[in-house]
Amino acid sequence: MQLTVRYFAGARAAAGRAEETAPAGRSLDALLDELTERHGERLAVVLKAASFLVDGTACHDRQAPLPAGATVDVLPPFAGG
């Protein structure tokens, strides 16, 4: 049972990829810990400032289990205008 993690902008650069899969059923906080272990401190810095969408909806409960088949979007702060 997997979920998809999609990275945008600076998160994509820090992770070195546009997307990847991870096991489902864990919380967002647990997922972020795993992603930090996989990709290191550069991504950890981005994740601390990022917003997260789960299947297109803002994730406010970072302890809720992430369902199988879900898509988690990692959205770092965007600059510009």
CSV table of N, CA, C and O in Angstrom, one decimal, residues 43-69:
chain,number,residue,atom,x,y,z
A,43,LEU,N,16.5,19.0,2.1
A,43,LEU,CA,15.0,18.8,2.0
A,43,LEU,C,14.4,19.1,3.3
A,43,LEU,O,13.3,19.7,3.3
A,44,ALA,N,15.0,18.8,4.4
A,44,ALA,CA,14.5,19.0,5.7
A,44,ALA,C,14.2,20.5,5.9
A,44,ALA,O,13.1,20.9,6.5
A,45,VAL,N,15.1,21.4,5.5
A,45,VAL,CA,14.9,22.8,5.6
A,45,VAL,C,13.6,23.2,4.8
A,45,VAL,O,12.8,24.0,5.3
A,46,VAL,N,13.5,22.7,3.6
A,46,VAL,CA,12.3,23.0,2.8
A,46,VAL,C,11.0,22.5,3.4
A,46,VAL,O,10.0,23.2,3.5
A,47,LEU,N,11.0,21.3,3.9
A,47,LEU,CA,9.9,20.7,4.5
A,47,LEU,C,9.4,21.5,5.8
A,47,LEU,O,8.2,21.6,6.0
A,48,LYS,N,10.3,22.1,6.5
A,48,LYS,CA,9.9,22.9,7.7
A,48,LYS,C,9.0,24.1,7.3
A,48,LYS,O,8.2,24.6,8.0
A,49,ALA,N,9.2,24.7,6.1
A,49,ALA,CA,8.5,25.9,5.6
A,49,ALA,C,7.4,25.5,4.7
A,49,ALA,O,6.6,26.4,4.3
A,50,ALA,N,7.3,24.3,4.2
A,50,ALA,CA,6.3,23.9,3.2
A,50,ALA,C,4.9,23.8,3.7
A,50,ALA,O,4.7,23.6,4.9
A,51,SER,N,4.0,23.8,2.8
A,51,SER,CA,2.6,23.5,3.0
A,51,SER,C,2.4,22.1,2.3
A,51,SER,O,3.1,21.8,1.4
A,52,PHE,N,1.3,21.4,2.7
A,52,PHE,CA,1.1,20.1,2.2
A,52,PHE,C,-0.4,19.9,1.8
A,52,PHE,O,-1.3,20.3,2.6
A,53,LEU,N,-0.6,19.3,0.6
A,53,LEU,CA,-1.9,19.0,0.2
A,53,LEU,C,-2.0,17.5,0.2
A,53,LEU,O,-1.1,16.8,-0.3
A,54,VAL,N,-3.1,16.9,0.6
A,54,VAL,CA,-3.4,15.5,0.5
A,54,VAL,C,-4.6,15.3,-0.4
A,54,VAL,O,-5.7,15.8,0.0
A,55,ASP,N,-4.4,14.8,-1.5
A,55,ASP,CA,-5.4,14.7,-2.5
A,55,ASP,C,-6.1,16.0,-2.8
A,55,ASP,O,-7.3,16.1,-2.9
A,56,GLY,N,-5.3,17.1,-2.9
A,56,GLY,CA,-5.8,18.4,-3.3
A,56,GLY,C,-6.3,19.2,-2.2
A,56,GLY,O,-6.8,20.3,-2.4
A,57,THR,N,-6.3,18.7,-0.9
A,57,THR,CA,-6.9,19.4,0.2
A,57,THR,C,-5.8,19.7,1.2
A,57,THR,O,-5.0,18.8,1.5
A,58,ALA,N,-5.8,20.9,1.8
A,58,ALA,CA,-4.8,21.3,2.7
A,58,ALA,C,-4.8,20.3,3.9
A,58,ALA,O,-5.9,20.0,4.4
A,59,CYS,N,-3.6,19.9,4.3
A,59,CYS,CA,-3.5,18.9,5.4
A,59,CYS,C,-3.3,19.7,6.7
A,59,CYS,O,-2.3,20.4,6.9
A,60,HIS,N,-4.3,19.7,7.6
A,60,HIS,CA,-4.2,20.4,8.9
A,60,HIS,C,-4.0,19.4,10.1
A,60,HIS,O,-3.5,19.8,11.1
A,61,ASP,N,-4.3,18.1,9.9
A,61,ASP,CA,-4.0,17.1,10.9
A,61,ASP,C,-2.8,16.3,10.5
A,61,ASP,O,-3.0,15.3,9.8
A,62,ARG,N,-1.7,16.7,11.0
A,62,ARG,CA,-0.4,16.0,10.6
A,62,ARG,C,-0.2,14.7,11.3
A,62,ARG,O,0.7,14.0,11.0
A,63,GLN,N,-1.2,14.3,12.2
A,63,GLN,CA,-1.1,13.0,12.8
A,63,GLN,C,-2.1,11.9,12.3
A,63,GLN,O,-2.0,10.8,12.6
A,64,ALA,N,-2.9,12.4,11.4
A,64,ALA,CA,-3.9,11.5,10.7
A,64,ALA,C,-3.2,10.5,9.8
A,64,ALA,O,-2.3,10.9,9.1
A,65,PRO,N,-3.6,9.2,9.7
A,65,PRO,CA,-3.0,8.3,8.8
A,65,PRO,C,-3.3,8.7,7.4
A,65,PRO,O,-4.4,9.1,7.0
A,66,LEU,N,-2.2,8.6,6.5
A,66,LEU,CA,-2.4,8.9,5.1
A,66,LEU,C,-2.9,7.7,4.4
A,66,LEU,O,-2.3,6.6,4.5
A,67,PRO,N,-4.0,7.8,3.6
A,67,PRO,CA,-4.5,6.6,3.0
A,67,PRO,C,-3.7,6.1,1.8
A,67,PRO,O,-3.0,6.8,1.1
A,68,ALA,N,-3.9,4.8,1.5
A,68,ALA,CA,-3.2,4.2,0.4
A,68,ALA,C,-3.8,4.9,-0.9
A,68,ALA,O,-5.0,5.2,-1.0
A,69,GLY,N,-2.9,5.1,-1.8
A,69,GLY,CA,-3.3,5.7,-3.1
A,69,GLY,C,-3.4,7.2,-3.1
A,69,GLY,O,-3.7,7.9,-4.1
